[in-house]
């Protein structure tokens, strides 16, 4: 088999598992036959923010920064209840700054290792970590793709943004810790090897890039210069980072931008959507309900084209990340990581995930409906 054929087979195999990308691309192509797409539909600013955050995360992972912090923190405890609470808190706070996906990719494998070494089921804690990632990431503009997009599109004052998101995250964390209170107190015996961590140029540069991205998000520092520096640094250092970037996620965003840009310029649909989303309550509940079927990132992009009520939309799509397994892409990551280790527990995972997620969704969805 020649190299080109091998690469094509690998690409096809990977794409088969990226259903959201395939669906988004399909609709982008179909709607492009109805109305001619424009390059201006693509929000390059959001794409560059996502790219730079991905680079920061990969550099941190390369130098074991995240594992080093997490393992040193967890070594201080030996009660099952306290360790589970610590994992929830770690995921919750890491997701605020390095996105919900990254927090779960970092901590769920670690959780499973602790569970195997201590001989206890990690099913409930993995699900609680998933919820923690979705609710923790809701707080900040860089915590999740939908927040990055909405903050970039509507450019609210930081204080106005945090007024909306602070309640979601705070109440969510309290609920999670209350649920965790029913975890047994029994002592766990496990040993985790602390990874080697060296304070080198990669750690310094990745931290500088991360701070620069924050400055861009909050103070509009030009992202193009950060991106050029980032690419130049990785090329000069010959860091094997580019192939680890989630290019499919970036391509999915491009497809959604084209699809929704086309859709928003079809007059009949445009008029119907504006009527449907004329009230804050309608925007809020549409965000929650639509997220259950297409996930909260595309729901945020779609609804944002037909409303200026960003506060209700922000609330709706972040709370809407709870509920079904596809309501948040981060939840699918948890599911895949857990089931790859315990394939016989698919049904148990789905049932407990649905019970906990829908319970918290109904509770928080009803509560925040009074604040719209």
mmCIF file of C-alpha atoms in Angstrom:
data_model
loop_
_atom_site.group_PDB
_atom_site.id
_atom_site.type_symbol
_atom_site.label_atom_id
_atom_site.label_comp_id
_atom_site.label_asym_id
_atom_site.label_seq_id
_atom_site.Cartn_x
_atom_site.Cartn_y
_atom_site.Cartn_z
ATOM 1 C CA UNK A 1 0.000 0.000 0.000
ATOM 2 C CA UNK A 2 1.506 3.361 -1.013
ATOM 3 C CA UNK A 3 1.799 6.298 1.406
ATOM 4 C CA UNK A 4 -0.959 8.410 -0.192
ATOM 5 C CA UNK A 5 -3.458 5.560 0.002
ATOM 6 C CA UNK A 6 -2.485 4.890 3.623
ATOM 7 C CA UNK A 7 -2.992 8.567 4.562
ATOM 8 C CA UNK A 8 -6.369 8.673 2.801
ATOM 9 C CA UNK A 9 -7.562 5.566 4.652
ATOM 10 C CA UNK A 10 -6.422 7.050 7.981
ATOM 11 C CA UNK A 11 -8.174 10.342 7.199
ATOM 12 C CA UNK A 12 -11.403 8.561 6.204
ATOM 13 C CA UNK A 13 -11.266 6.441 9.360
ATOM 14 C CA UNK A 14 -10.887 9.544 11.538
ATOM 15 C CA UNK A 15 -13.646 11.441 9.737
ATOM 16 C CA UNK A 16 -16.110 8.578 10.291
ATOM 17 C CA UNK A 17 -15.923 9.284 14.029
ATOM 18 C CA UNK A 18 -16.386 13.050 13.528
ATOM 19 C CA UNK A 19 -20.127 13.062 12.881
ATOM 20 C CA UNK A 20 -20.597 16.721 13.862
ATOM 21 C CA UNK A 21 -17.990 17.829 11.311
ATOM 22 C CA UNK A 22 -19.604 15.710 8.566
ATOM 23 C CA UNK A 23 -23.100 17.015 9.353
ATOM 24 C CA UNK A 24 -21.932 20.650 9.483
ATOM 25 C CA UNK A 25 -20.020 20.290 6.218
ATOM 26 C CA UNK A 26 -22.971 18.589 4.526
ATOM 27 C CA UNK A 27 -25.342 21.441 5.435
ATOM 28 C CA UNK A 28 -22.736 24.061 4.509
ATOM 29 C CA UNK A 29 -22.477 22.529 1.023
ATOM 30 C CA UNK A 30 -26.238 22.091 0.553
ATOM 31 C CA UNK A 31 -27.079 25.675 1.580
ATOM 32 C CA UNK A 32 -24.270 26.969 -0.651
ATOM 33 C CA UNK A 33 -26.299 25.745 -3.645
ATOM 34 C CA UNK A 34 -29.195 27.926 -2.464
ATOM 35 C CA UNK A 35 -27.214 31.065 -1.725
ATOM 36 C CA UNK A 36 -23.607 31.892 -2.588
ATOM 37 C CA UNK A 37 -21.433 31.778 0.582
ATOM 38 C CA UNK A 38 -19.128 34.636 1.557
ATOM 39 C CA UNK A 39 -15.733 34.489 3.230
ATOM 40 C CA UNK A 40 -16.946 37.142 5.685
ATOM 41 C CA UNK A 41 -19.180 34.498 7.294
ATOM 42 C CA UNK A 42 -16.075 32.880 8.825
ATOM 43 C CA UNK A 43 -15.101 34.417 12.155
ATOM 44 C CA UNK A 44 -11.310 34.215 11.844
ATOM 45 C CA UNK A 45 -10.897 35.934 15.209
ATOM 46 C CA UNK A 46 -12.611 33.053 17.028
ATOM 47 C CA UNK A 47 -10.641 30.478 15.023
ATOM 48 C CA UNK A 48 -7.338 32.121 15.951
ATOM 49 C CA UNK A 49 -8.267 32.237 19.655
ATOM 50 C CA UNK A 50 -9.121 28.529 19.574
ATOM 51 C CA UNK A 51 -5.914 27.703 17.698
ATOM 52 C CA UNK A 52 -3.736 29.601 20.177
ATOM 53 C CA UNK A 53 -5.429 27.994 23.185
ATOM 54 C CA UNK A 54 -4.881 24.568 21.615
ATOM 55 C CA UNK A 55 -1.177 25.333 21.196
ATOM 56 C CA UNK A 56 -0.893 26.470 24.829
ATOM 57 C CA UNK A 57 -2.555 23.273 26.034
ATOM 58 C CA UNK A 58 -0.341 21.019 23.891
ATOM 59 C CA UNK A 59 2.823 22.772 25.138
ATOM 60 C CA UNK A 60 1.653 22.418 28.750
ATOM 61 C CA UNK A 61 0.886 18.732 28.171
ATOM 62 C CA UNK A 62 4.299 18.197 26.582
ATOM 63 C CA UNK A 63 5.985 19.544 29.714
ATOM 64 C CA UNK A 64 3.603 17.693 32.122
ATOM 65 C CA UNK A 65 2.439 20.973 33.675
ATOM 66 C CA UNK A 66 -1.193 19.947 34.195
ATOM 67 C CA UNK A 67 -0.412 16.435 35.475
ATOM 68 C CA UNK A 68 2.243 17.815 37.832
ATOM 69 C CA UNK A 69 -0.212 20.261 39.442
ATOM 70 C CA UNK A 70 -3.051 17.725 39.673
ATOM 71 C CA UNK A 71 -1.042 14.827 41.123
ATOM 72 C CA UNK A 72 0.699 16.968 43.730
ATOM 73 C CA UNK A 73 -2.696 18.317 44.790
ATOM 74 C CA UNK A 74 -4.345 14.877 45.020
ATOM 75 C CA UNK A 75 -1.493 13.300 46.994
ATOM 76 C CA UNK A 76 -2.560 15.322 50.028
ATOM 77 C CA UNK A 77 -5.806 13.359 50.498
ATOM 78 C CA UNK A 78 -6.852 9.753 51.103
ATOM 79 C CA UNK A 79 -10.606 9.875 51.843
ATOM 80 C CA UNK A 80 -12.749 8.803 48.865
ATOM 81 C CA UNK A 81 -15.219 11.632 49.440
ATOM 82 C CA UNK A 82 -12.506 14.284 49.725
ATOM 83 C CA UNK A 83 -10.566 12.964 46.712
ATOM 84 C CA UNK A 84 -13.739 13.014 44.605
ATOM 85 C CA UNK A 85 -14.471 16.570 45.797
ATOM 86 C CA UNK A 86 -10.890 17.558 44.956
ATOM 87 C CA UNK A 87 -11.251 16.121 41.434
ATOM 88 C CA UNK A 88 -14.522 17.997 40.920
ATOM 89 C CA UNK A 89 -12.898 21.248 42.054
ATOM 90 C CA UNK A 90 -9.792 20.697 39.909
ATOM 91 C CA UNK A 91 -11.854 20.031 36.783
ATOM 92 C CA UNK A 92 -14.156 22.948 37.609
ATOM 93 C CA UNK A 93 -11.347 25.496 37.891
ATOM 94 C CA UNK A 94 -9.096 24.145 35.127
ATOM 95 C CA UNK A 95 -12.027 24.269 32.690
ATOM 96 C CA UNK A 96 -12.419 28.004 33.307
ATOM 97 C CA UNK A 97 -9.054 28.739 31.723
ATOM 98 C CA UNK A 98 -8.105 25.801 29.501
ATOM 99 C CA UNK A 99 -11.600 24.845 28.216
ATOM 100 C CA UNK A 100 -13.909 22.060 29.367
ATOM 101 C CA UNK A 101 -12.544 19.570 26.805
ATOM 102 C CA UNK A 102 -8.963 19.900 28.053
ATOM 103 C CA UNK A 103 -9.963 19.616 31.719
ATOM 104 C CA UNK A 104 -11.714 16.306 31.033
ATOM 105 C CA UNK A 105 -8.960 14.900 28.799
ATOM 106 C CA UNK A 106 -6.505 15.676 31.629
ATOM 107 C CA UNK A 107 -8.427 14.485 34.680
ATOM 108 C CA UNK A 108 -10.631 11.589 33.614
ATOM 109 C CA UNK A 109 -7.700 9.250 32.797
ATOM 110 C CA UNK A 110 -6.174 10.249 36.141
ATOM 111 C CA UNK A 111 -9.470 9.495 37.897
ATOM 112 C CA UNK A 112 -9.682 6.079 36.264
ATOM 113 C CA UNK A 113 -6.109 5.279 37.338
ATOM 114 C CA UNK A 114 -6.927 6.203 40.956
ATOM 115 C CA UNK A 115 -10.072 4.067 40.798
ATOM 116 C CA UNK A 116 -8.218 1.033 39.476
ATOM 117 C CA UNK A 117 -5.410 1.338 42.033
ATOM 118 C CA UNK A 118 -7.880 1.809 44.904
ATOM 119 C CA UNK A 119 -10.481 -0.666 43.642
ATOM 120 C CA UNK A 120 -13.515 1.642 43.580
ATOM 121 C CA UNK A 121 -15.970 2.481 40.796
ATOM 122 C CA UNK A 122 -15.260 5.830 39.145
ATOM 123 C CA UNK A 123 -18.558 5.956 37.226
ATOM 124 C CA UNK A 124 -20.264 8.598 39.361
ATOM 125 C CA UNK A 125 -17.213 10.794 39.821
ATOM 126 C CA UNK A 126 -16.466 10.795 36.058
ATOM 127 C CA UNK A 127 -20.023 11.993 35.402
ATOM 128 C CA UNK A 128 -19.764 14.643 38.129
ATOM 129 C CA UNK A 129 -16.441 15.777 36.624
ATOM 130 C CA UNK A 130 -18.165 16.110 33.243
ATOM 131 C CA UNK A 131 -20.863 18.315 34.746
ATOM 132 C CA UNK A 132 -18.175 20.282 36.618
ATOM 133 C CA UNK A 133 -16.311 20.915 33.354
ATOM 134 C CA UNK A 134 -19.459 22.210 31.657
ATOM 135 C CA UNK A 135 -20.474 24.440 34.568
ATOM 136 C CA UNK A 136 -16.959 25.653 35.434
ATOM 137 C CA UNK A 137 -16.212 26.553 31.815
ATOM 138 C CA UNK A 138 -19.420 28.598 31.732
ATOM 139 C CA UNK A 139 -17.828 31.274 33.917
ATOM 140 C CA UNK A 140 -15.164 32.684 31.611
ATOM 141 C CA UNK A 141 -15.054 33.859 27.981
ATOM 142 C CA UNK A 142 -12.283 31.327 27.234
ATOM 143 C CA UNK A 143 -13.836 28.383 29.110
ATOM 144 C CA UNK A 144 -15.713 26.869 26.190
ATOM 145 C CA UNK A 145 -16.039 27.339 22.419
ATOM 146 C CA UNK A 146 -19.546 28.807 22.712
ATOM 147 C CA UNK A 147 -18.341 31.404 25.232
ATOM 148 C CA UNK A 148 -15.350 32.327 23.061
ATOM 149 C CA UNK A 149 -17.702 32.814 20.123
ATOM 150 C CA UNK A 150 -20.422 34.759 21.967
ATOM 151 C CA UNK A 151 -17.927 37.021 23.741
ATOM 152 C CA UNK A 152 -16.216 37.757 20.436
ATOM 153 C CA UNK A 153 -19.474 38.411 18.583
ATOM 154 C CA UNK A 154 -21.292 40.605 21.104
ATOM 155 C CA UNK A 155 -18.220 42.116 22.862
ATOM 156 C CA UNK A 156 -19.913 42.801 26.224
ATOM 157 C CA UNK A 157 -18.095 44.562 29.057
ATOM 158 C CA UNK A 158 -16.333 41.884 31.177
ATOM 159 C CA UNK A 159 -18.378 42.797 34.261
ATOM 160 C CA UNK A 160 -21.633 42.346 32.319
ATOM 161 C CA UNK A 161 -20.490 38.931 31.099
ATOM 162 C CA UNK A 162 -19.510 37.742 34.581
ATOM 163 C CA UNK A 163 -22.806 38.969 36.033
ATOM 164 C CA UNK A 164 -24.521 36.404 33.823
ATOM 165 C CA UNK A 165 -22.111 33.497 34.241
ATOM 166 C CA UNK A 166 -21.125 33.787 37.909
ATOM 167 C CA UNK A 167 -24.461 32.424 39.129
ATOM 168 C CA UNK A 168 -24.355 29.420 36.776
ATOM 169 C CA UNK A 169 -20.921 28.332 37.936
ATOM 170 C CA UNK A 170 -21.353 29.088 41.643
ATOM 171 C CA UNK A 171 -24.716 27.379 42.039
ATOM 172 C CA UNK A 172 -23.526 24.516 39.851
ATOM 173 C CA UNK A 173 -20.465 23.894 42.048
ATOM 174 C CA UNK A 174 -22.584 23.928 45.223
ATOM 175 C CA UNK A 175 -24.978 21.354 43.703
ATOM 176 C CA UNK A 176 -22.096 19.091 42.648
ATOM 177 C CA UNK A 177 -20.473 19.187 46.096
ATOM 178 C CA UNK A 178 -23.839 18.394 47.706
ATOM 179 C CA UNK A 179 -24.251 15.377 45.405
ATOM 180 C CA UNK A 180 -20.692 14.314 46.237
ATOM 181 C CA UNK A 181 -21.518 14.485 49.960
ATOM 182 C CA UNK A 182 -23.158 11.065 49.536
ATOM 183 C CA UNK A 183 -19.850 9.543 48.398
ATOM 184 C CA UNK A 184 -18.454 7.133 51.054
ATOM 185 C CA UNK A 185 -15.739 8.470 53.382
ATOM 186 C CA UNK A 186 -13.668 5.283 53.238
ATOM 187 C CA UNK A 187 -9.903 5.565 52.975
ATOM 188 C CA UNK A 188 -8.282 5.014 49.597
ATOM 189 C CA UNK A 189 -4.760 3.685 49.258
ATOM 190 C CA UNK A 190 -3.043 4.546 45.999
ATOM 191 C CA UNK A 191 0.299 5.767 44.751
ATOM 192 C CA UNK A 192 0.691 8.195 41.869
ATOM 193 C CA UNK A 193 4.013 8.801 40.214
ATOM 194 C CA UNK A 194 4.724 12.530 39.996
ATOM 195 C CA UNK A 195 5.699 13.398 36.421
ATOM 196 C CA UNK A 196 8.952 15.192 35.703
ATOM 197 C CA UNK A 197 8.388 18.920 35.348
ATOM 198 C CA UNK A 198 11.090 21.288 34.193
ATOM 199 C CA UNK A 199 10.696 25.041 34.061
ATOM 200 C CA UNK A 200 11.941 25.475 30.496
ATOM 201 C CA UNK A 201 11.385 27.854 27.588
ATOM 202 C CA UNK A 202 8.228 26.012 26.448
ATOM 203 C CA UNK A 203 6.519 26.623 29.799
ATOM 204 C CA UNK A 204 7.518 30.289 29.747
ATOM 205 C CA UNK A 205 6.404 30.820 26.133
ATOM 206 C CA UNK A 206 3.111 28.936 26.505
ATOM 207 C CA UNK A 207 2.270 30.966 29.625
ATOM 208 C CA UNK A 208 3.126 34.184 27.760
ATOM 209 C CA UNK A 209 0.919 33.100 24.841
ATOM 210 C CA UNK A 210 -1.926 32.278 27.234
ATOM 211 C CA UNK A 211 -1.664 35.686 28.922
ATOM 212 C CA UNK A 212 -1.595 37.318 25.482
ATOM 213 C CA UNK A 213 -4.781 35.467 24.494
ATOM 214 C CA UNK A 214 -6.455 36.704 27.696
ATOM 215 C CA UNK A 215 -5.361 40.257 26.876
ATOM 216 C CA UNK A 216 -6.844 39.821 23.420
ATOM 217 C CA UNK A 217 -10.145 38.537 24.774
ATOM 218 C CA UNK A 218 -10.550 41.258 27.394
ATOM 219 C CA UNK A 219 -8.639 44.195 25.902
ATOM 220 C CA UNK A 220 -8.719 43.431 22.152
ATOM 221 C CA UNK A 221 -4.971 42.965 21.731
ATOM 222 C CA UNK A 222 -4.626 41.994 18.030
ATOM 223 C CA UNK A 223 -4.828 38.188 17.854
ATOM 224 C CA UNK A 224 -3.116 38.019 14.464
ATOM 225 C CA UNK A 225 0.260 39.017 15.977
ATOM 226 C CA UNK A 226 -0.069 36.357 18.688
ATOM 227 C CA UNK A 227 -0.901 33.744 16.045
ATOM 228 C CA UNK A 228 2.048 34.700 13.813
ATOM 229 C CA UNK A 229 4.421 34.555 16.799
ATOM 230 C CA UNK A 230 2.952 31.203 17.837
ATOM 231 C CA UNK A 231 3.437 29.633 14.411
ATOM 232 C CA UNK A 232 6.912 31.147 14.086
ATOM 233 C CA UNK A 233 8.000 29.852 17.508
ATOM 234 C CA UNK A 234 6.741 26.311 16.860
ATOM 235 C CA UNK A 235 8.394 26.258 13.432
ATOM 236 C CA UNK A 236 11.715 27.562 14.782
ATOM 237 C CA UNK A 237 11.742 25.152 17.731
ATOM 238 C CA UNK A 238 10.578 22.286 15.491
ATOM 239 C CA UNK A 239 8.025 21.350 18.135
ATOM 240 C CA UNK A 240 5.810 18.464 17.059
ATOM 241 C CA UNK A 241 2.645 20.347 18.036
ATOM 242 C CA UNK A 242 0.890 21.138 14.743
ATOM 243 C CA UNK A 243 -0.162 17.530 14.151
ATOM 244 C CA UNK A 244 -1.686 17.380 17.645
ATOM 245 C CA UNK A 245 -3.954 20.376 17.063
ATOM 246 C CA UNK A 246 -7.631 19.465 16.670
ATOM 247 C CA UNK A 247 -7.905 20.678 13.074
ATOM 248 C CA UNK A 248 -11.229 18.867 12.690
ATOM 249 C CA UNK A 249 -12.754 21.065 15.406
ATOM 250 C CA UNK A 250 -11.529 24.209 13.632
ATOM 251 C CA UNK A 251 -12.879 22.878 10.320
ATOM 252 C CA UNK A 252 -16.211 22.133 12.032
ATOM 253 C CA UNK A 253 -16.425 25.775 13.114
ATOM 254 C CA UNK A 254 -15.732 26.914 9.543
ATOM 255 C CA UNK A 255 -18.519 24.659 8.231
ATOM 256 C CA UNK A 256 -20.955 25.965 10.843
ATOM 257 C CA UNK A 257 -20.045 29.574 10.047
ATOM 258 C CA UNK A 258 -20.741 28.971 6.337
ATOM 259 C CA UNK A 259 -23.954 27.021 6.963
ATOM 260 C CA UNK A 260 -25.369 29.573 9.399
ATOM 261 C CA UNK A 261 -24.194 32.507 7.272
ATOM 262 C CA UNK A 262 -26.049 31.018 4.300
ATOM 263 C CA UNK A 263 -29.108 30.258 6.418
ATOM 264 C CA UNK A 264 -29.277 33.763 7.886
ATOM 265 C CA UNK A 265 -29.364 35.266 4.383
ATOM 266 C CA UNK A 266 -32.337 33.210 3.178
ATOM 267 C CA UNK A 267 -35.115 35.734 3.673
ATOM 268 C CA UNK A 268 -37.920 33.308 4.575
ATOM 269 C CA UNK A 269 -35.834 31.589 7.268
ATOM 270 C CA UNK A 270 -34.418 34.886 8.469
ATOM 271 C CA UNK A 271 -37.892 36.367 8.997
ATOM 272 C CA UNK A 272 -39.189 33.230 10.750
ATOM 273 C CA UNK A 273 -36.188 33.008 13.095
ATOM 274 C CA UNK A 274 -36.368 36.682 14.077
ATOM 275 C CA UNK A 275 -40.058 36.231 14.991
ATOM 276 C CA UNK A 276 -39.307 33.041 16.920
ATOM 277 C CA UNK A 277 -36.526 34.717 18.928
ATOM 278 C CA UNK A 278 -38.150 38.072 19.597
ATOM 279 C CA UNK A 279 -38.331 37.671 23.388
ATOM 280 C CA UNK A 280 -35.599 36.944 25.942
ATOM 281 C CA UNK A 281 -37.504 33.943 27.323
ATOM 282 C CA UNK A 282 -37.790 32.452 23.839
ATOM 283 C CA UNK A 283 -34.053 32.873 23.265
ATOM 284 C CA UNK A 284 -33.257 31.276 26.628
ATOM 285 C CA UNK A 285 -35.418 28.185 26.198
ATOM 286 C CA UNK A 286 -34.526 27.793 22.512
ATOM 287 C CA UNK A 287 -30.858 27.762 23.561
ATOM 288 C CA UNK A 288 -31.517 25.027 26.127
ATOM 289 C CA UNK A 289 -33.741 22.882 23.894
ATOM 290 C CA UNK A 290 -31.684 23.214 20.703
ATOM 291 C CA UNK A 291 -28.506 22.299 22.615
ATOM 292 C CA UNK A 292 -30.053 18.933 23.518
ATOM 293 C CA UNK A 293 -30.190 17.936 19.847
ATOM 294 C CA UNK A 294 -27.271 19.666 18.081
ATOM 295 C CA UNK A 295 -25.042 20.554 21.107
ATOM 296 C CA UNK A 296 -24.550 23.998 22.602
ATOM 297 C CA UNK A 297 -21.771 25.267 20.310
ATOM 298 C CA UNK A 298 -23.726 25.129 17.018
ATOM 299 C CA UNK A 299 -26.850 26.227 18.923
ATOM 300 C CA UNK A 300 -25.009 29.371 20.077
ATOM 301 C CA UNK A 301 -23.725 30.153 16.571
ATOM 302 C CA UNK A 302 -27.153 29.598 14.986
ATOM 303 C CA UNK A 303 -29.267 31.583 17.457
ATOM 304 C CA UNK A 304 -26.765 34.463 17.643
ATOM 305 C CA UNK A 305 -27.520 35.375 14.020
ATOM 306 C CA UNK A 306 -31.151 36.127 14.839
ATOM 307 C CA UNK A 307 -31.066 37.917 18.192
ATOM 308 C CA UNK A 308 -29.286 40.667 20.076
ATOM 309 C CA UNK A 309 -30.340 39.236 23.445
ATOM 310 C CA UNK A 310 -26.929 37.773 24.187
ATOM 311 C CA UNK A 311 -27.532 37.517 27.937
ATOM 312 C CA UNK A 312 -30.411 35.057 27.488
ATOM 313 C CA UNK A 313 -28.498 33.159 24.825
ATOM 314 C CA UNK A 314 -25.405 32.886 27.028
ATOM 315 C CA UNK A 315 -27.507 31.513 29.883
ATOM 316 C CA UNK A 316 -29.435 29.139 27.622
ATOM 317 C CA UNK A 317 -26.532 27.464 25.825
ATOM 318 C CA UNK A 318 -24.400 27.093 28.964
ATOM 319 C CA UNK A 319 -27.197 25.545 31.016
ATOM 320 C CA UNK A 320 -28.181 23.661 27.849
ATOM 321 C CA UNK A 321 -24.807 21.896 27.974
ATOM 322 C CA UNK A 322 -26.436 19.710 30.626
ATOM 323 C CA UNK A 323 -29.000 17.094 29.645
ATOM 324 C CA UNK A 324 -28.316 14.735 26.751
ATOM 325 C CA UNK A 325 -24.972 13.168 25.975
ATOM 326 C CA UNK A 326 -24.619 15.356 22.866
ATOM 327 C CA UNK A 327 -25.704 18.614 24.540
ATOM 328 C CA UNK A 328 -22.017 19.394 25.089
ATOM 329 C CA UNK A 329 -19.144 17.982 23.051
ATOM 330 C CA UNK A 330 -17.180 17.716 26.308
ATOM 331 C CA UNK A 331 -19.677 15.107 27.547
ATOM 332 C CA UNK A 332 -18.920 12.914 24.546
ATOM 333 C CA UNK A 333 -15.226 13.077 25.449
ATOM 334 C CA UNK A 334 -15.993 11.771 28.941
ATOM 335 C CA UNK A 335 -18.169 9.017 27.547
ATOM 336 C CA UNK A 336 -15.480 7.846 25.095
ATOM 337 C CA UNK A 337 -12.717 7.936 27.712
ATOM 338 C CA UNK A 338 -14.737 5.993 30.272
ATOM 339 C CA UNK A 339 -16.229 3.421 27.886
ATOM 340 C CA UNK A 340 -12.837 2.704 26.330
ATOM 341 C CA UNK A 341 -11.782 1.428 29.778
ATOM 342 C CA UNK A 342 -15.103 -0.120 30.844
ATOM 343 C CA UNK A 343 -17.037 -1.098 27.670
ATOM 344 C CA UNK A 344 -19.386 -3.299 29.690
ATOM 345 C CA UNK A 345 -20.704 -0.225 31.560
ATOM 346 C CA UNK A 346 -22.159 1.659 28.565
ATOM 347 C CA UNK A 347 -25.740 1.252 29.770
ATOM 348 C CA UNK A 348 -24.918 2.141 33.395
ATOM 349 C CA UNK A 349 -23.025 5.243 32.254
ATOM 350 C CA UNK A 350 -25.892 6.407 30.037
ATOM 351 C CA UNK A 351 -28.546 5.875 32.727
ATOM 352 C CA UNK A 352 -26.659 7.601 35.569
ATOM 353 C CA UNK A 353 -25.431 10.349 33.246
ATOM 354 C CA UNK A 354 -29.019 11.062 32.136
ATOM 355 C CA UNK A 355 -30.409 11.038 35.695
ATOM 356 C CA UNK A 356 -27.794 13.434 37.087
ATOM 357 C CA UNK A 357 -27.620 15.728 34.049
ATOM 358 C CA UNK A 358 -31.364 16.105 33.520
ATOM 359 C CA UNK A 359 -31.966 16.577 37.258
ATOM 360 C CA UNK A 360 -29.464 19.454 37.396
ATOM 361 C CA UNK A 361 -30.679 20.807 34.038
ATOM 362 C CA UNK A 362 -34.296 20.981 35.252
ATOM 363 C CA UNK A 363 -33.250 22.505 38.587
ATOM 364 C CA UNK A 364 -30.947 25.163 37.126
ATOM 365 C CA UNK A 365 -33.041 25.746 33.997
ATOM 366 C CA UNK A 366 -36.117 26.508 36.110
ATOM 367 C CA UNK A 367 -34.165 28.649 38.585
ATOM 368 C CA UNK A 368 -32.470 30.896 36.016
ATOM 369 C CA UNK A 369 -35.696 31.350 34.029
ATOM 370 C CA UNK A 370 -36.710 33.814 36.763
ATOM 371 C CA UNK A 371 -33.640 35.999 36.095
ATOM 372 C CA UNK A 372 -34.194 36.588 32.374
#
